[in-house]
Amino acid sequence: MKPSESESVPSSFFDETYRQSTDPWGYTSSFYETSKFRTTIRSLPKVRFKNAFEIGCAIGVLTEKLAAKCDRLLSVDYSELGLEEARKRCRNLPQVRFEQMQIPQQFPTEQFDLILFSEVGYYLTVEDLHKTQEKIIDRLLPGGFLLMVHYRFPVESFILNGEIVNDTFIKESAPFLKHLGDPRQKSIRLDLARHNKRYRMDLFQRL
C-alpha cells in the first residue's frame, strides 16, 4: 500500500492486515520486535506509574509487559481486530482497559503520568501528527513522561519515518517537553521527554 500524504492511514488498512494474519508484524516471533519491547521497558524512567496511556497497542504484546509497571493502563488501537487479540492476551490483567480509538480525531479526556507513543506516528499526516502532539501535551500530567519509539527508516506503507516523527516532537514541543535523552539504537529511534511543569496547554494555543 502506498499511503497518501494528505490523509492518515485508515483503520481499514490495519483491519485488512489482521485478516491476513493475527500477528502480521511478528510481535511474538521477530528478533527486532522482541528487542524493541525489551529496550522500551528498560527505558521507562520510573518503576511504577499510576495511570498510563499506550497509543497503538496492536495485539497487546508490549501491553502485557507494560501493565506490570502500571496501576492503570489504557491501551488503544485503530483496529478492533487487533484489539480482540490484545484482550485475549491480557485477559488476566484487570488494570488494563482497551478501546478502539482513531488518534488524533479521538483522544481520552483523562490525564496520564506516562504516554507511550510507539510505532504509530509515521502512519499519520504531518497535520495529524501536530494534532496528536498537542493532545499528548494537553493530557500529560505536569512532570509526566512521554516515551516515543519508532523505526528509524522509511517503509512503503509509512507516510513519515521515525526520525521525522520524533524530531517533530522534540523540536516543536521544547517549551513543554524536556528532552531527557535518545539512547541511539541501530534501527530504533527512542526518545524520552518529561512534561515541563511551568507551562500549560493554553499557552501552546497562542504560539
Coordinates of N, CA and C in Angstrom, one line a residue:
M1 N 0.8 -1.2 0.0 CA 0.0 0.0 0.0 C 0.9 1.2 0.0
K2 N 0.6 2.1 -0.9 CA 1.3 3.4 -1.0 C 0.4 4.5 -0.4
P3 N 0.8 5.0 0.8 CA -0.1 5.9 1.5 C -0.2 7.3 0.8
S4 N -1.3 8.0 1.2 CA -1.5 9.4 0.7 C -0.9 10.3 1.7
E5 N -0.2 11.4 1.3 CA 0.4 12.4 2.2 C -0.7 13.3 2.7
S6 N -1.9 13.3 2.2 CA -3.0 14.2 2.6 C -4.0 13.5 3.6
E7 N -3.8 12.2 3.8 CA -4.8 11.5 4.7 C -4.0 10.5 5.5
S8 N -4.2 10.4 6.8 CA -3.6 9.4 7.6 C -4.0 8.0 7.2
V9 N -3.2 7.0 7.4 CA -3.5 5.6 7.1 C -4.8 5.3 7.8
P10 N -5.9 4.8 7.1 CA -7.1 4.5 7.8 C -7.1 3.2 8.5
S11 N -8.1 3.0 9.4 CA -8.2 1.8 10.2 C -8.5 0.6 9.3
S12 N -9.1 0.8 8.1 CA -9.3 -0.3 7.2 C -8.0 -1.0 6.8
F13 N -6.9 -0.3 6.7 CA -5.7 -0.9 6.3 C -5.2 -1.9 7.4
F14 N -5.4 -1.5 8.7 CA -5.0 -2.4 9.8 C -5.9 -3.6 9.9
D15 N -7.2 -3.3 9.7 CA -8.2 -4.4 9.7 C -7.8 -5.5 8.7
E16 N -7.6 -5.0 7.5 CA -7.2 -5.9 6.4 C -5.9 -6.7 6.7
T17 N -5.0 -6.0 7.3 CA -3.7 -6.6 7.6 C -3.9 -7.7 8.7
Y18 N -4.8 -7.5 9.6 CA -5.1 -8.5 10.7 C -5.9 -9.7 10.1
R19 N -6.7 -9.4 9.1 CA -7.4 -10.5 8.4 C -6.5 -11.5 7.8
Q20 N -5.3 -11.0 7.3 CA -4.3 -11.9 6.7 C -3.5 -12.7 7.7
S21 N -3.3 -12.1 8.9 CA -2.5 -12.8 9.9 C -2.9 -12.1 11.3
T22 N -2.9 -13.0 12.3 CA -3.2 -12.5 13.7 C -2.0 -11.8 14.3
D23 N -0.8 -12.0 13.7 CA 0.4 -11.4 14.2 C 1.2 -10.9 12.9
P24 N 0.7 -10.0 12.2 CA 1.3 -9.6 10.9 C 2.7 -9.0 11.0
W25 N 3.0 -8.4 12.1 CA 4.3 -7.7 12.3 C 5.3 -8.6 13.1
G26 N 4.9 -9.8 13.4 CA 5.8 -10.7 14.1 C 6.1 -10.3 15.5
Y27 N 5.1 -9.7 16.2 CA 5.4 -9.2 17.6 C 5.8 -10.3 18.5
T28 N 5.4 -11.5 18.3 CA 5.7 -12.7 19.1 C 6.9 -13.5 18.7
S29 N 7.4 -13.2 17.4 CA 8.5 -14.0 16.9 C 9.7 -13.2 16.3
S30 N 9.5 -12.0 16.0 CA 10.6 -11.2 15.4 C 11.7 -10.8 16.4
F31 N 12.9 -11.0 16.1 CA 14.0 -10.5 17.0 C 14.0 -9.0 17.1
Y32 N 13.7 -8.3 16.0 CA 13.6 -6.8 16.1 C 12.5 -6.4 17.1
E33 N 11.3 -7.0 17.0 CA 10.2 -6.7 17.9 C 10.5 -7.0 19.4
T34 N 11.0 -8.2 19.6 CA 11.3 -8.6 21.0 C 12.4 -7.7 21.6
S35 N 13.4 -7.4 20.8 CA 14.5 -6.5 21.3 C 13.9 -5.1 21.5
K36 N 13.1 -4.6 20.7 CA 12.5 -3.3 20.8 C 11.6 -3.2 22.1
F37 N 10.8 -4.3 22.3 CA 10.0 -4.3 23.5 C 10.8 -4.3 24.8
R38 N 11.9 -5.1 24.8 CA 12.8 -5.1 25.9 C 13.5 -3.8 26.2
T39 N 13.9 -3.1 25.1 CA 14.5 -1.8 25.2 C 13.5 -0.8 25.7
T40 N 12.3 -0.8 25.2 CA 11.2 0.1 25.6 C 11.0 0.0 27.1
I41 N 10.8 -1.2 27.7 CA 10.6 -1.4 29.1 C 11.7 -0.9 29.9
R42 N 12.9 -1.2 29.5 CA 14.1 -0.8 30.2 C 14.3 0.7 30.2
S43 N 13.7 1.4 29.2 CA 13.8 2.9 29.1 C 12.8 3.6 30.0
L44 N 11.9 2.9 30.6 CA 10.9 3.6 31.4 C 11.6 4.3 32.6
P45 N 11.3 5.5 32.9 CA 12.1 6.3 33.8 C 11.7 6.0 35.3
K46 N 10.6 5.3 35.5 CA 10.1 5.0 36.9 C 9.8 3.5 37.0
V47 N 9.8 3.1 38.2 CA 9.4 1.7 38.5 C 7.9 1.5 38.3
R48 N 7.1 2.5 38.7 CA 5.7 2.4 38.7 C 5.0 3.7 38.2
F49 N 3.9 3.5 37.5 CA 3.1 4.6 37.0 C 1.6 4.4 37.5
K50 N 1.0 5.6 37.9 CA -0.4 5.5 38.4 C -1.4 5.3 37.2
N51 N -1.2 6.0 36.1 CA -2.2 6.0 35.1 C -1.5 6.2 33.7
A52 N -1.3 5.1 32.9 CA -0.5 5.2 31.7 C -1.5 5.1 30.5
F53 N -1.0 5.6 29.4 CA -1.7 5.5 28.1 C -0.8 5.0 27.0
E54 N -1.2 3.9 26.4 CA -0.5 3.3 25.3 C -1.2 3.6 23.9
I55 N -0.6 4.3 23.0 CA -1.2 4.6 21.7 C -0.7 3.6 20.7
G56 N -1.6 2.8 20.2 CA -1.2 1.8 19.2 C -0.7 0.5 19.8
C57 N -1.6 -0.2 20.5 CA -1.2 -1.4 21.3 C -1.2 -2.7 20.4
A58 N -1.8 -2.6 19.2 CA -1.8 -3.8 18.3 C -2.4 -5.0 19.1
I59 N -1.7 -6.1 19.1 CA -2.2 -7.4 19.7 C -1.8 -7.5 21.2
G60 N -1.3 -6.5 21.8 CA -1.1 -6.4 23.2 C 0.2 -7.1 23.8
V61 N 1.2 -7.3 22.9 CA 2.4 -8.0 23.4 C 3.1 -7.0 24.3
L62 N 3.3 -5.8 23.9 CA 4.0 -4.8 24.8 C 3.1 -4.4 25.9
T63 N 1.8 -4.4 25.7 CA 0.8 -4.0 26.7 C 1.0 -4.9 27.9
E64 N 1.1 -6.2 27.7 CA 1.3 -7.2 28.7 C 2.5 -6.9 29.6
K65 N 3.6 -6.5 29.0 CA 4.8 -6.2 29.7 C 4.7 -4.8 30.4
L66 N 4.1 -3.9 29.8 CA 3.9 -2.5 30.3 C 3.0 -2.6 31.5
A67 N 2.0 -3.4 31.5 CA 1.0 -3.5 32.6 C 1.6 -3.8 33.9
A68 N 2.7 -4.5 33.9 CA 3.4 -4.8 35.2 C 3.9 -3.6 35.9
K69 N 4.0 -2.5 35.2 CA 4.6 -1.2 35.7 C 3.5 -0.2 36.0
C70 N 2.2 -0.6 35.9 CA 1.2 0.4 35.9 C 0.0 0.0 36.9
D71 N -0.5 1.0 37.7 CA -1.7 0.7 38.4 C -2.9 0.7 37.5
R72 N -2.9 1.6 36.5 CA -3.9 1.6 35.5 C -3.3 1.8 34.1
L73 N -3.8 1.2 33.1 CA -3.3 1.3 31.8 C -4.4 1.3 30.8
L74 N -4.5 2.4 30.0 CA -5.4 2.5 28.9 C -4.7 2.2 27.6
S75 N -5.0 1.2 26.8 CA -4.3 0.9 25.6 C -5.3 0.9 24.4
V76 N -5.0 1.7 23.4 CA -5.9 1.9 22.3 C -5.3 1.5 21.0
D77 N -6.1 1.2 20.0 CA -5.6 0.9 18.7 C -6.7 1.2 17.6
Y78 N -6.3 1.4 16.4 CA -7.2 1.7 15.3 C -8.1 0.5 15.0
S79 N -7.6 -0.7 15.1 CA -8.2 -1.9 14.6 C -8.9 -2.7 15.7
E80 N -10.2 -2.9 15.6 CA -10.9 -3.8 16.6 C -10.4 -5.2 16.5
L81 N -10.0 -5.6 15.3 CA -9.5 -7.0 15.1 C -8.2 -7.2 15.9
G82 N -7.3 -6.2 15.9 CA -6.1 -6.3 16.7 C -6.4 -6.3 18.2
L83 N -7.4 -5.5 18.6 CA -7.8 -5.4 20.0 C -8.4 -6.7 20.5
E84 N -9.1 -7.4 19.6 CA -9.6 -8.7 20.1 C -8.5 -9.6 20.6
E85 N -7.4 -9.7 19.8 CA -6.2 -10.5 20.2 C -5.6 -9.9 21.5
A86 N -5.5 -8.6 21.6 CA -5.0 -7.9 22.8 C -5.8 -8.3 24.0
R87 N -7.1 -8.2 23.9 CA -7.9 -8.6 25.1 C -7.7 -10.0 25.5
K88 N -7.6 -10.9 24.6 CA -7.3 -12.3 25.0 C -6.0 -12.4 25.7
R89 N -5.0 -11.8 25.2 CA -3.6 -11.9 25.8 C -3.6 -11.3 27.2
C90 N -4.3 -10.2 27.4 CA -4.3 -9.5 28.7 C -5.5 -9.8 29.6
R91 N -6.2 -10.8 29.3 CA -7.5 -11.1 30.0 C -7.3 -11.2 31.5
N92 N -6.2 -11.6 32.0 CA -5.9 -11.7 33.4 C -5.3 -10.5 34.1
L93 N -5.3 -9.4 33.4 CA -4.7 -8.1 33.8 C -5.8 -7.1 34.1
P94 N -6.4 -7.0 35.2 CA -7.6 -6.2 35.5 C -7.2 -4.7 35.4
Q95 N -6.0 -4.3 35.5 CA -5.6 -2.9 35.5 C -5.6 -2.4 34.0
V96 N -5.8 -3.2 33.0 CA -5.7 -2.8 31.6 C -7.1 -2.6 31.1
R97 N -7.3 -1.5 30.4 CA -8.5 -1.3 29.6 C -8.1 -1.1 28.1
F98 N -8.9 -1.6 27.3 CA -8.7 -1.5 25.8 C -9.9 -0.7 25.2
E99 N -9.5 0.2 24.2 CA -10.6 0.9 23.5 C -10.1 1.0 22.0
Q100 N -11.1 0.9 21.1 CA -10.8 1.2 19.7 C -10.9 2.8 19.6
M101 N -9.8 3.3 19.1 CA -9.7 4.8 19.0 C -8.9 5.2 17.8
Q102 N -9.4 6.2 17.1 CA -8.7 6.8 15.9 C -8.0 8.1 16.4
I103 N -6.7 8.0 16.6 CA -5.9 9.1 17.0 C -5.5 9.9 15.8
P104 N -5.6 11.3 15.8 CA -6.0 12.1 16.9 C -7.4 12.6 17.0
Q105 N -8.2 12.1 16.0 CA -9.6 12.5 16.0 C -10.4 12.1 17.3
Q106 N -10.0 11.0 17.8 CA -10.5 10.6 19.2 C -9.3 10.6 20.1
F107 N -9.6 11.0 21.4 CA -8.5 11.0 22.3 C -9.1 11.0 23.7
P108 N -8.5 10.3 24.7 CA -9.1 10.2 26.0 C -9.1 11.6 26.7
T109 N -10.1 11.8 27.6 CA -10.2 13.0 28.4 C -9.4 13.0 29.7
E110 N -9.0 11.9 30.2 CA -8.3 11.8 31.4 C -6.8 12.2 31.2
Q111 N -6.1 12.3 32.3 CA -4.7 12.7 32.3 C -3.8 11.5 32.7
F112 N -2.6 11.5 32.3 CA -1.7 10.4 32.4 C -0.3 10.9 32.9
D113 N 0.3 10.0 33.7 CA 1.7 10.3 34.1 C 2.7 9.5 33.2
L114 N 2.2 8.7 32.2 CA 3.0 8.1 31.2 C 2.2 8.0 29.9
I115 N 2.7 8.4 28.8 CA 2.1 8.2 27.5 C 3.2 7.5 26.6
L116 N 2.9 6.4 26.1 CA 3.7 5.6 25.2 C 3.2 5.8 23.8
F117 N 4.1 6.4 22.9 CA 3.7 6.6 21.5 C 4.7 5.8 20.7
S118 N 4.3 4.6 20.3 CA 5.3 3.7 19.7 C 4.8 3.1 18.4
E119 N 5.6 3.2 17.4 CA 5.3 2.7 16.1 C 3.9 3.1 15.5
V120 N 3.6 4.4 15.7 CA 2.3 4.9 15.3 C 2.5 6.1 14.4
G121 N 3.4 7.0 14.8 CA 3.5 8.3 14.2 C 3.6 8.4 12.7
Y122 N 4.3 7.4 12.2 CA 4.6 7.5 10.7 C 3.4 7.1 9.9
Y123 N 2.3 6.7 10.5 CA 1.0 6.4 9.8 C 0.2 7.7 9.7
L124 N 0.6 8.7 10.3 CA -0.1 10.0 10.3 C 0.4 11.0 9.3
T125 N -0.5 11.9 8.8 CA 0.0 13.0 8.1 C 0.7 14.0 9.0
V126 N 1.4 14.9 8.5 CA 2.1 15.9 9.3 C 1.0 16.7 10.1
E127 N -0.1 17.0 9.5 CA -1.2 17.7 10.2 C -1.7 16.9 11.4
D128 N -2.0 15.7 11.2 CA -2.5 14.8 12.2 C -1.4 14.6 13.3
L129 N -0.1 14.6 12.9 CA 0.9 14.4 13.9 C 1.0 15.6 14.8
H130 N 0.8 16.8 14.2 CA 0.8 18.0 15.1 C -0.4 18.0 16.0
K131 N -1.6 17.6 15.5 CA -2.7 17.5 16.4 C -2.5 16.5 17.6
T132 N -1.9 15.3 17.2 CA -1.5 14.3 18.2 C -0.6 14.9 19.3
Q133 N 0.4 15.7 18.8 CA 1.4 16.3 19.6 C 0.7 17.2 20.7
E134 N -0.2 18.0 20.2 CA -0.9 19.0 21.1 C -1.8 18.2 22.1
K135 N -2.4 17.2 21.7 CA -3.3 16.4 22.6 C -2.5 15.6 23.6
I136 N -1.4 15.1 23.2 CA -0.5 14.4 24.2 C 0.0 15.4 25.2
I137 N 0.4 16.6 24.8 CA 0.9 17.6 25.8 C -0.2 18.0 26.7
D138 N -1.4 18.1 26.2 CA -2.6 18.5 27.0 C -3.0 17.5 28.0
R139 N -2.8 16.2 27.7 CA -3.3 15.1 28.5 C -2.2 14.6 29.4
L140 N -1.0 15.1 29.3 CA 0.1 14.6 30.1 C 0.2 15.4 31.4
L141 N 0.2 14.7 32.5 CA 0.2 15.4 33.8 C 1.6 16.2 33.9
P142 N 1.6 17.3 34.7 CA 2.8 18.0 34.9 C 3.8 17.0 35.6
G143 N 5.0 17.0 35.0 CA 6.0 16.0 35.5 C 5.9 14.6 34.9
G144 N 4.8 14.4 34.1 CA 4.6 13.1 33.4 C 5.6 12.9 32.3
F145 N 5.7 11.6 31.9 CA 6.6 11.3 30.8 C 6.0 10.8 29.5
L146 N 6.7 11.2 28.4 CA 6.3 10.7 27.1 C 7.5 9.9 26.6
L147 N 7.2 8.7 26.2 CA 8.2 7.8 25.6 C 7.8 7.5 24.2
M148 N 8.7 7.9 23.2 CA 8.4 7.7 21.8 C 9.4 6.6 21.2
V149 N 8.8 5.7 20.5 CA 9.7 4.6 20.0 C 9.2 4.4 18.5
H150 N 10.1 4.6 17.6 CA 9.8 4.4 16.2 C 10.9 3.8 15.4
Y151 N 10.6 3.0 14.4 CA 11.6 2.5 13.4 C 12.2 3.7 12.7
R152 N 13.5 3.7 12.5 CA 14.2 4.9 12.0 C 14.0 5.1 10.5
F153 N 13.8 4.1 9.7 CA 14.0 4.2 8.3 C 12.6 4.2 7.5
P154 N 12.6 4.7 6.3 CA 11.4 4.8 5.5 C 10.9 3.4 5.2
V155 N 9.5 3.2 5.1 CA 8.9 2.0 4.7 C 7.7 2.4 3.8
E156 N 7.5 1.5 2.8 CA 6.5 1.9 1.8 C 5.1 2.2 2.3
S157 N 4.7 1.6 3.4 CA 3.4 1.8 4.0 C 3.3 3.0 4.9
F158 N 4.5 3.6 5.2 CA 4.6 4.8 6.1 C 4.4 6.1 5.3
I159 N 3.8 7.1 5.9 CA 3.7 8.4 5.4 C 5.0 9.2 5.7
L160 N 5.4 9.0 7.0 CA 6.6 9.6 7.5 C 7.6 8.6 7.9
N161 N 8.7 9.0 8.5 CA 9.6 8.0 9.1 C 9.9 8.4 10.6
G162 N 10.5 7.5 11.3 CA 10.7 7.7 12.7 C 11.5 8.9 13.1
E163 N 12.5 9.2 12.3 CA 13.3 10.4 12.5 C 12.4 11.7 12.5
I164 N 11.6 11.8 11.5 CA 10.7 13.0 11.3 C 9.7 13.0 12.5
V165 N 9.1 11.9 12.8 CA 8.1 11.9 13.9 C 8.7 12.3 15.2
N166 N 9.8 11.7 15.6 CA 10.4 12.1 16.9 C 11.0 13.5 16.9
D167 N 11.6 13.9 15.8 CA 12.2 15.2 15.7 C 11.1 16.3 15.8
T168 N 9.9 16.0 15.3 CA 8.8 17.0 15.3 C 8.5 17.2 16.8
F169 N 8.4 16.2 17.6 CA 8.0 16.3 19.0 C 9.1 17.0 19.7
I170 N 10.4 16.7 19.5 CA 11.5 17.2 20.2 C 11.6 18.7 20.0
K171 N 11.6 19.1 18.7 CA 11.9 20.5 18.3 C 10.7 21.4 18.6
E172 N 9.5 20.9 18.3 CA 8.4 21.8 18.3 C 7.7 21.8 19.7
S173 N 8.1 20.9 20.6 CA 7.5 20.8 21.9 C 8.5 21.3 23.0
A174 N 9.5 21.9 22.6 CA 10.6 22.2 23.5 C 10.1 23.0 24.7
P175 N 9.2 24.0 24.6 CA 8.8 24.7 25.8 C 8.0 23.8 26.8
F176 N 7.4 22.7 26.3 CA 6.5 21.9 27.1 C 7.1 20.6 27.5
L177 N 8.0 20.0 26.7 CA 8.6 18.7 27.0 C 10.1 18.8 27.1
K178 N 10.6 18.5 28.2 CA 12.0 18.5 28.4 C 12.6 17.2 27.9
H179 N 13.4 17.3 26.9 CA 14.0 16.1 26.3 C 15.1 15.5 27.2
L180 N 14.9 14.2 27.6 CA 15.8 13.6 28.6 C 16.8 12.7 28.0
G181 N 16.6 12.4 26.7 CA 17.7 11.6 26.1 C 17.2 10.7 24.9
D182 N 18.1 10.3 24.1 CA 17.8 9.4 22.9 C 18.9 8.4 22.9
P183 N 18.7 7.3 23.6 CA 19.7 6.2 23.5 C 19.7 5.6 22.1
R184 N 20.6 6.0 21.3 CA 20.6 5.6 19.9 C 20.8 4.1 19.7
Q185 N 19.9 3.6 18.9 CA 19.9 2.2 18.5 C 20.1 2.1 17.0
K186 N 20.5 0.9 16.5 CA 20.7 0.8 15.1 C 19.5 1.0 14.3
S187 N 18.4 0.5 14.7 CA 17.1 0.6 13.9 C 16.0 1.3 14.6
I188 N 16.2 1.6 15.9 CA 15.1 2.2 16.7 C 15.5 3.6 17.0
R189 N 14.5 4.5 16.9 CA 14.6 5.9 17.4 C 13.8 5.9 18.6
L190 N 14.4 6.1 19.8 CA 13.7 6.1 21.1 C 14.0 7.4 21.8
D191 N 13.0 8.2 22.1 CA 13.2 9.4 22.8 C 12.3 9.5 24.1
L192 N 12.8 10.0 25.1 CA 12.1 10.2 26.4 C 12.0 11.7 26.7
A193 N 10.8 12.1 27.1 CA 10.7 13.5 27.4 C 9.8 13.6 28.7
R194 N 9.9 14.7 29.4 CA 9.1 15.0 30.6 C 8.4 16.3 30.5
H195 N 7.1 16.3 30.9 CA 6.3 17.5 30.8 C 6.9 18.6 31.7
N196 N 7.0 19.7 31.2 CA 7.6 20.9 31.9 C 6.5 21.5 32.7
K197 N 6.6 21.4 34.0 CA 5.5 21.9 35.0 C 5.2 23.4 34.8
R198 N 6.1 24.1 34.2 CA 5.9 25.6 34.2 C 4.9 26.0 33.1
Y199 N 4.6 25.1 32.2 CA 3.8 25.5 31.0 C 2.5 24.8 31.0
R200 N 1.5 25.5 30.5 CA 0.1 24.9 30.4 C -0.2 24.9 28.9
M201 N -1.2 24.0 28.6 CA -1.5 23.8 27.2 C -2.1 25.1 26.6
D202 N -2.8 26.0 27.4 CA -3.4 27.2 26.8 C -2.3 28.1 26.2
L203 N -1.1 28.0 26.7 CA 0.0 28.8 26.1 C 0.3 28.3 24.7
F204 N 0.2 26.9 24.6 CA 0.6 26.3 23.3 C -0.3 26.9 22.2
Q205 N -1.6 27.1 22.5 CA -2.5 27.6 21.5 C -2.2 29.0 21.1
R206 N -1.4 29.7 21.9 CA -1.2 31.1 21.5 C 0.2 31.3 20.7
L207 N 1.0 30.2 20.6 CA 2.3 30.3 20.0 C 2.1 30.4 18.5

